[in-house]
DNA sequence: AATTTAAGGTACGAATCGTACCTTAATCGG
DNA sequence: CCGATTAAGGTACGATTCGTACCTTAAATT
């Protein structure tokens, strides 16, 4: 590595990995995924591409790792005592993320992953997007007696966030108005969860 | 253009455009979108890249045009007299498409479009994927008295196909088992449309 | 006939990924 | 301590193809 030999030691192992990841995060933040190049990351980290490729198989994998450093799921679930309020809050969180600069990075990474499930699975940990939080919120509504237990089904619990994803990934809208959020919750999600269990006769 | 000058005339206008498009269709079919290059299309069409760029702004646009030549929506809507059967048939059609080689081309084109709404909108004319057909099928159920008129809402009508799209574009699954199709229809779509209109009290 | 337009032909810059190879510092093991 | 091993640092480059530029020429238009 360049620099004053008397001062600079070679970084090895985890220290170098952190430096690379940090550089990638900075490049991703400043230039988006399109602007993220292996050359620039290596240069910024003060290393060379060999060290990067020794750790991440390709550019996409590095991009995904950097994105995950940037984004963390919100640790606090809404718990208002009312399912509609919880659902709206969760969906608004997801929407804020999709509509943000991070959302654009997310879309680019989804594209770059070439539909690889292992990679895509790593891209949905952002606020309001995890299947698990939707199950939790719906589970609480069941516990409150607000919804019948039969409504607690993974596909039912996640229908709202699936519809929101549809807006961004399939329709390519750069942002989704709050009216659509309210519509998804009031026209689809709530009718579905509230009426399941009432009767399911054919 | 090369060839016997006494025999070959320059193609102009629509004739050349058709030749280019035909060449692109063949390349897309044989090599997928990844294998589709402007050089190969030009060579195959017996022209050069200038002629292509005079008509299509970039590779993606040409890919989309070729894909649309390949794929046509099924003109016959299912009309079994039973909403569940119609919905299953429609969703199975869409699923067959997503799971086919055409589905892979579709995914690649969706990726390449970079989320541009105008391009993405051109990619969803395949069997069972158009919003309009789902509205039609649901409309017929309303007319038969199978479902209340209040259920006739665009977001409700399209929830099933949105969930299917989610499987392919967000989760990256290469194919979706029929059990998932049945689940989407029986656990989400039918409960939703059947119970909307029963009562919508808060 | 002169002008304009588009087709056909050729060439190339640019960009960056991923790989190969070499040198050298640092760690490991005997 | 010393030799062997490993990973870091450095350099170079092949490969690929997109998109653009420029030139010639056939065909259409004025």
XYZ file of C-alpha atoms (C1' of nucleotides) in Angstrom:
464
model
C 0.000 0.000 0.000
C 1.178 3.520 -0.751
C 2.055 6.047 1.906
C 4.832 6.576 4.410
C 6.318 3.132 5.016
C 7.358 4.086 8.501
C 3.749 4.814 9.383
C 1.564 2.565 7.324
C 1.132 -1.076 8.180
C -0.673 -3.443 5.902
C -4.201 -3.966 7.025
C -5.161 -7.605 7.115
C -8.340 -9.604 7.481
C -11.274 -7.910 9.134
C -9.693 -4.470 9.261
C -9.208 -4.428 5.505
C -12.688 -5.818 4.949
C -14.190 -3.016 7.020
C -12.239 -0.416 5.107
C -13.456 -1.799 1.796
C -17.029 -2.002 2.960
C -16.875 1.554 4.286
C -15.507 2.783 0.971
C -18.266 0.952 -0.877
C -20.900 2.488 1.381
C -19.531 5.945 0.634
C -19.439 5.367 -3.115
C -22.961 3.932 -3.039
C -24.237 6.919 -1.082
C -22.568 9.488 -3.302
C -22.994 7.957 -6.715
C -25.700 5.320 -6.448
C -25.225 1.793 -7.641
C -24.608 2.822 -11.216
C -21.703 4.945 -10.091
C -20.243 2.246 -7.890
C -17.211 0.794 -9.621
C -14.707 -1.682 -8.315
C -11.856 0.601 -9.311
C -13.239 3.498 -7.318
C -13.965 1.429 -4.261
C -10.479 -0.057 -4.330
C -8.924 3.346 -4.723
C -10.981 4.853 -1.935
C -10.184 1.981 0.395
C -6.506 2.272 -0.440
C -6.302 -1.263 -1.682
C -6.679 -3.045 -4.983
C -9.304 -5.130 -6.646
C -7.703 -8.416 -5.702
C -8.533 -7.810 -2.079
C -12.123 -7.036 -2.991
C -12.575 -10.101 -5.154
C -11.075 -12.232 -2.444
C -14.094 -11.349 -0.335
C -16.993 -10.654 -2.664
C -17.499 -12.661 -5.857
C -18.653 -9.737 -7.949
C -19.829 -6.183 -8.067
C -23.398 -7.018 -7.235
C -22.459 -8.862 -4.091
C -20.389 -5.913 -2.933
C -23.242 -3.556 -3.726
C -25.660 -5.672 -1.738
C -23.285 -5.810 1.227
C -22.853 -2.043 1.152
C -26.599 -1.475 0.913
C -27.214 -3.687 3.920
C -24.707 -1.630 5.898
C -26.734 1.453 5.042
C -30.147 0.169 5.797
C -31.529 -1.319 8.909
C -35.006 -2.348 9.757
C -36.758 -0.215 12.282
C -36.556 -1.970 15.630
C -39.798 -0.474 16.870
C -42.964 -1.977 15.536
C -46.029 0.234 15.631
C -48.414 -0.950 18.320
C -51.288 1.475 18.430
C -53.908 -1.009 19.539
C -55.661 -0.596 16.203
C -54.862 -2.710 13.143
C -55.608 -0.020 10.586
C -53.242 2.420 12.257
C -50.505 -0.188 12.560
C -50.871 -1.227 8.941
C -50.850 2.346 7.675
C -47.770 3.186 9.687
C -45.903 0.101 8.501
C -46.816 0.637 4.891
C -45.842 4.297 5.103
C -42.447 3.302 6.414
C -41.949 0.924 3.523
C -43.160 3.579 1.125
C -40.765 6.177 2.495
C -37.944 3.783 1.896
C -38.957 2.879 -1.648
C -39.419 6.552 -2.511
C -36.062 7.591 -1.042
C -32.613 7.573 -2.676
C -32.182 4.226 -0.927
C -35.184 3.009 -2.879
C -33.467 3.775 -6.134
C -30.377 1.907 -4.994
C -32.635 -0.970 -4.002
C -34.236 -1.064 -7.427
C -30.878 -1.026 -9.162
C -29.623 -3.844 -6.964
C -32.751 -5.868 -7.609
C -32.125 -5.438 -11.290
C -28.472 -6.303 -11.025
C -29.150 -9.443 -9.039
C -30.548 -11.017 -12.170
C -33.416 -12.550 -10.254
C -31.150 -14.608 -8.030
C -33.271 -15.518 -5.001
C -30.353 -15.584 -2.533
C -29.434 -12.044 -3.413
C -32.977 -10.741 -3.590
C -33.704 -12.208 -0.196
C -31.008 -9.956 1.252
C -32.670 -6.857 -0.095
C -35.878 -6.837 1.838
C -34.887 -6.055 5.376
C -35.856 -2.418 5.246
C -38.553 -0.808 7.390
C -41.961 -2.270 6.840
C -40.844 -4.704 4.165
C -40.150 -7.847 6.114
C -42.848 -10.472 5.977
C -42.337 -11.181 9.668
C -43.345 -7.745 10.889
C -46.626 -7.992 9.016
C -47.320 -11.318 10.636
C -46.524 -9.847 14.031
C -48.829 -6.890 13.600
C -51.641 -9.111 12.371
C -50.971 -11.542 15.198
C -51.489 -8.727 17.677
C -54.809 -7.881 16.081
C -55.827 -11.504 16.487
C -54.776 -11.418 20.134
C -56.852 -8.271 20.649
C -59.852 -10.072 19.152
C -59.941 -7.570 16.352
C -59.522 -10.243 13.717
C -60.364 -13.920 13.611
C -57.461 -16.361 13.992
C -58.186 -17.743 10.515
C -56.936 -14.470 9.087
C -53.429 -15.242 10.305
C -52.050 -16.568 7.027
C -48.707 -15.474 5.523
C -50.177 -14.521 2.189
C -52.936 -12.556 3.805
C -50.616 -10.796 6.228
C -48.261 -9.682 3.463
C -50.752 -8.705 0.785
C -50.433 -4.983 1.454
C -46.664 -4.852 1.198
C -46.775 -7.090 -1.904
C -49.062 -4.579 -3.568
C -46.733 -1.747 -2.628
C -43.766 -3.639 -4.047
C -45.752 -4.119 -7.215
C -45.985 -0.355 -7.605
C -42.257 0.091 -7.476
C -40.828 -2.978 -9.151
C -43.393 -3.789 -11.779
C -44.856 -0.407 -12.549
C -41.676 1.565 -12.016
C -43.262 4.484 -10.240
C -40.656 6.732 -8.599
C -42.904 7.407 -5.650
C -46.311 6.337 -4.469
C -48.796 8.890 -3.136
C -50.206 8.438 0.326
C -53.658 8.060 -1.209
C -52.513 4.773 -2.720
C -51.231 3.633 0.666
C -54.609 4.375 2.205
C -56.359 2.673 -0.694
C -54.321 -0.514 -0.361
C -55.063 -0.696 3.349
C -58.732 0.288 3.205
C -59.809 -1.405 -0.030
C -57.789 -4.601 0.107
C -55.962 -5.316 3.348
C -58.620 -4.531 5.920
C -61.575 -6.018 4.030
C -59.521 -9.171 3.522
C -58.381 -9.696 7.096
C -61.650 -8.614 8.610
C -63.833 -10.884 6.559
C -61.714 -13.969 6.634
C -63.093 -16.152 9.327
C -66.559 -14.677 9.091
C -67.440 -17.503 6.797
C -65.512 -19.285 4.136
C -68.226 -21.254 2.407
C -67.733 -21.857 -1.323
C -25.532 -3.327 -48.551
C -23.455 -6.319 -49.568
C -24.538 -8.875 -52.104
C -25.009 -9.010 -55.848
C -25.592 -5.393 -56.836
C -27.671 -6.433 -59.802
C -30.065 -8.229 -57.504
C -30.063 -6.380 -54.226
C -31.887 -3.132 -53.831
C -31.582 -1.035 -50.748
C -34.455 -1.607 -48.439
C -35.943 1.589 -47.149
C -38.421 2.598 -44.468
C -40.840 -0.009 -43.240
C -39.260 -2.893 -45.134
C -35.922 -2.325 -43.431
C -37.614 -1.840 -40.085
C -39.389 -5.168 -40.428
C -36.145 -6.895 -41.356
C -34.401 -5.464 -38.310
C -37.252 -6.378 -35.999
C -37.375 -9.885 -37.414
C -33.644 -10.292 -36.856
C -34.028 -9.026 -33.293
C -36.844 -11.480 -32.649
C -34.664 -14.325 -33.836
C -31.697 -13.277 -31.742
C -33.935 -12.832 -28.701
C -35.444 -16.272 -29.189
C -32.114 -18.008 -29.713
C -29.931 -16.216 -27.219
C -32.214 -14.438 -24.768
C -31.886 -10.781 -23.954
C -28.371 -11.158 -22.614
C -27.272 -12.584 -25.928
C -28.985 -9.893 -27.931
C -26.356 -7.488 -29.235
C -26.772 -4.626 -31.643
C -23.912 -5.932 -33.749
C -25.518 -9.325 -34.173
C -28.926 -7.914 -34.985
C -27.433 -5.572 -37.554
C -25.441 -8.355 -39.146
C -28.395 -10.675 -39.229
C -30.625 -8.047 -40.769
C -28.001 -7.238 -43.345
C -27.733 -3.653 -42.273
C -25.668 -1.631 -39.844
C -26.186 -0.110 -36.457
C -26.979 3.335 -37.793
C -30.209 2.062 -39.228
C -31.127 0.488 -35.900
C -30.360 3.589 -33.872
C -32.342 5.670 -36.277
C -35.421 3.780 -35.140
C -34.812 2.634 -31.586
C -32.961 4.818 -29.096
C -31.117 1.992 -27.417
C -30.731 -1.687 -26.931
C -33.469 -1.934 -24.365
C -36.021 -0.327 -26.625
C -35.158 -2.759 -29.400
C -35.400 -5.651 -26.974
C -38.809 -4.517 -25.818
C -40.034 -4.155 -29.386
C -38.810 -7.630 -30.272
C -40.392 -9.115 -27.151
C -43.728 -7.565 -28.012
C -43.531 -9.139 -31.459
C -43.107 -12.486 -29.783
C -45.801 -12.286 -27.227
C -49.455 -11.639 -27.646
C -52.207 -11.657 -25.149
C -54.633 -14.493 -25.459
C -57.716 -13.190 -27.230
C -60.028 -15.648 -25.509
C -60.952 -14.834 -21.951
C -62.062 -17.770 -19.834
C -65.794 -17.598 -19.210
C -66.733 -20.694 -17.254
C -69.628 -19.137 -15.404
C -67.702 -19.538 -12.159
C -65.339 -16.890 -10.800
C -62.964 -19.293 -9.114
C -62.455 -21.241 -12.335
C -61.949 -18.096 -14.369
C -59.463 -16.698 -11.895
C -57.506 -19.928 -11.700
C -57.328 -20.228 -15.469
C -56.207 -16.634 -15.870
C -53.591 -16.891 -13.186
C -52.322 -20.169 -14.624
C -51.892 -18.512 -17.977
C -49.880 -15.731 -16.440
C -47.865 -18.261 -14.476
C -47.085 -20.315 -17.552
C -45.739 -17.222 -19.190
C -43.596 -16.133 -16.260
C -42.195 -19.655 -15.909
C -41.396 -19.991 -19.625
C -38.290 -18.863 -21.530
C -40.347 -15.788 -22.386
C -40.605 -15.143 -18.658
C -36.865 -14.982 -18.367
C -36.675 -12.557 -21.249
C -39.380 -10.525 -19.548
C -37.442 -10.385 -16.297
C -34.274 -9.333 -18.072
C -36.124 -6.610 -19.924
C -37.733 -5.392 -16.734
C -34.273 -5.154 -15.244
C -32.829 -3.421 -18.234
C -35.585 -0.868 -18.359
C -34.150 0.671 -15.207
C -37.608 1.155 -13.752
C -38.764 3.426 -16.554
C -42.574 3.378 -16.391
C -43.099 3.857 -20.159
C -40.996 0.820 -20.922
C -42.370 -1.317 -18.116
C -45.897 -0.557 -19.231
C -45.110 -2.202 -22.543
C -44.080 -5.408 -20.877
C -47.317 -6.519 -19.358
C -49.506 -7.491 -22.264
C -48.969 -11.192 -21.897
C -51.696 -13.736 -21.143
C -53.392 -13.136 -17.840
C -51.257 -10.160 -16.909
C -53.305 -7.241 -18.135
C -55.249 -5.398 -15.490
C -58.190 -5.070 -17.876
C -58.826 -8.790 -18.210
C -59.053 -9.151 -14.458
C -61.603 -6.358 -14.322
C -63.582 -8.029 -17.085
C -63.669 -11.395 -15.371
C -64.676 -9.820 -12.076
C -67.275 -7.723 -13.872
C -68.849 -10.863 -15.222
C -69.049 -12.327 -11.745
C -70.837 -9.177 -10.642
C -73.247 -9.480 -13.559
C -73.944 -13.093 -12.595
C -74.713 -11.935 -9.068
C -71.830 -13.984 -7.769
C -70.154 -10.960 -6.237
C -71.436 -7.648 -4.983
C -70.879 -4.619 -7.249
C -68.765 -2.998 -4.524
C -66.100 -5.600 -5.191
C -65.463 -4.125 -8.632
C -62.434 -2.078 -7.720
C -59.199 -2.056 -9.750
C -56.991 -2.873 -6.827
C -59.227 -5.701 -5.766
C -59.548 -7.116 -9.250
C -55.794 -7.189 -9.769
C -54.650 -8.402 -6.363
C -54.085 -11.979 -7.525
C -51.889 -11.089 -10.465
C -50.002 -8.565 -8.338
C -49.176 -11.321 -5.879
C -47.995 -13.561 -8.708
C -45.804 -10.785 -10.070
C -44.345 -10.411 -6.603
C -43.191 -14.026 -6.729
C -41.261 -13.503 -9.909
C -39.940 -9.984 -9.717
C -39.327 -9.491 -6.038
C -38.617 -12.997 -4.847
C -36.879 -14.165 -7.994
C -38.397 -17.593 -8.147
C -37.826 -19.291 -11.505
C -41.223 -20.926 -11.419
C -44.229 -20.939 -9.154
C -45.953 -24.208 -8.226
C -49.625 -24.587 -8.943
C -50.271 -24.919 -5.219
C -49.261 -21.269 -4.849
C -51.660 -20.306 -7.635
C -54.468 -22.090 -5.833
C -53.434 -20.520 -2.545
C -53.470 -16.993 -3.948
C -56.939 -17.513 -5.412
C -58.453 -19.388 -2.461
C -56.801 -17.602 0.462
C -56.683 -14.039 -0.824
C -58.570 -13.329 -4.034
C -61.844 -15.127 -3.410
C -62.208 -14.187 0.275
C -61.545 -10.581 -0.678
C -64.011 -10.267 -3.531
C -66.663 -12.322 -1.869
C -66.703 -10.439 1.369
C -66.425 -6.940 0.016
C -69.918 -5.581 -0.070
C -71.138 -7.841 2.684
C -70.482 -5.020 5.079
C -67.756 -2.478 5.240
C -68.329 -1.070 8.690
C -65.222 0.147 10.572
C -31.021 17.860 -62.785
C -29.972 19.225 -58.210
C -30.905 18.492 -53.527
C -32.092 15.877 -49.678
C -32.551 11.778 -47.049
C -31.670 7.478 -45.405
C -29.172 3.208 -46.149
C -24.771 0.826 -46.151
C -19.932 0.659 -44.589
C -16.151 1.418 -41.482
C -13.852 2.776 -37.423
C -13.204 3.819 -32.768
C -13.525 5.842 -27.918
C -15.034 4.709 -23.637
C -15.756 2.208 -19.700
C -15.123 -1.246 -16.433
C -15.353 -5.927 -15.114
C -12.741 -9.710 -13.893
C -8.405 -12.134 -14.292
C -3.463 -12.849 -14.320
C 0.916 -12.191 -12.557
C 4.490 -10.229 -9.683
C 6.493 -8.345 -5.337
C 6.453 -7.984 -0.532
C 4.862 -7.643 4.266
C 3.033 -10.308 7.885
C 1.802 -14.499 10.055
C 2.346 -19.240 11.075
C 4.631 -23.459 12.301
C 8.673 -26.270 13.220
C 15.013 -17.912 14.746
C 14.099 -19.256 10.072
C 11.624 -21.110 6.228
C 7.091 -21.654 4.350
C 2.725 -19.862 3.555
C -0.697 -16.458 2.960
C -2.756 -12.375 1.856
C -1.979 -7.551 0.766
C -0.361 -4.192 -2.550
C 0.780 -3.068 -7.351
C 0.376 -3.297 -12.290
C -1.393 -4.655 -16.582
C -4.582 -6.175 -19.840
C -8.144 -8.914 -22.572
C -12.701 -8.822 -23.594
C -16.868 -6.986 -24.780
C -20.215 -4.112 -26.799
C -22.592 0.121 -26.700
C -23.184 4.261 -28.930
C -21.214 7.791 -31.871
C -18.829 9.788 -35.744
C -17.850 10.095 -40.408
C -17.921 8.791 -45.239
C -20.029 7.004 -49.576
C -23.929 6.077 -52.261
C -28.584 4.717 -53.685
C -33.137 6.347 -53.802
C -36.653 9.736 -53.159
C -38.033 14.451 -53.433
C -38.190 19.032 -55.185
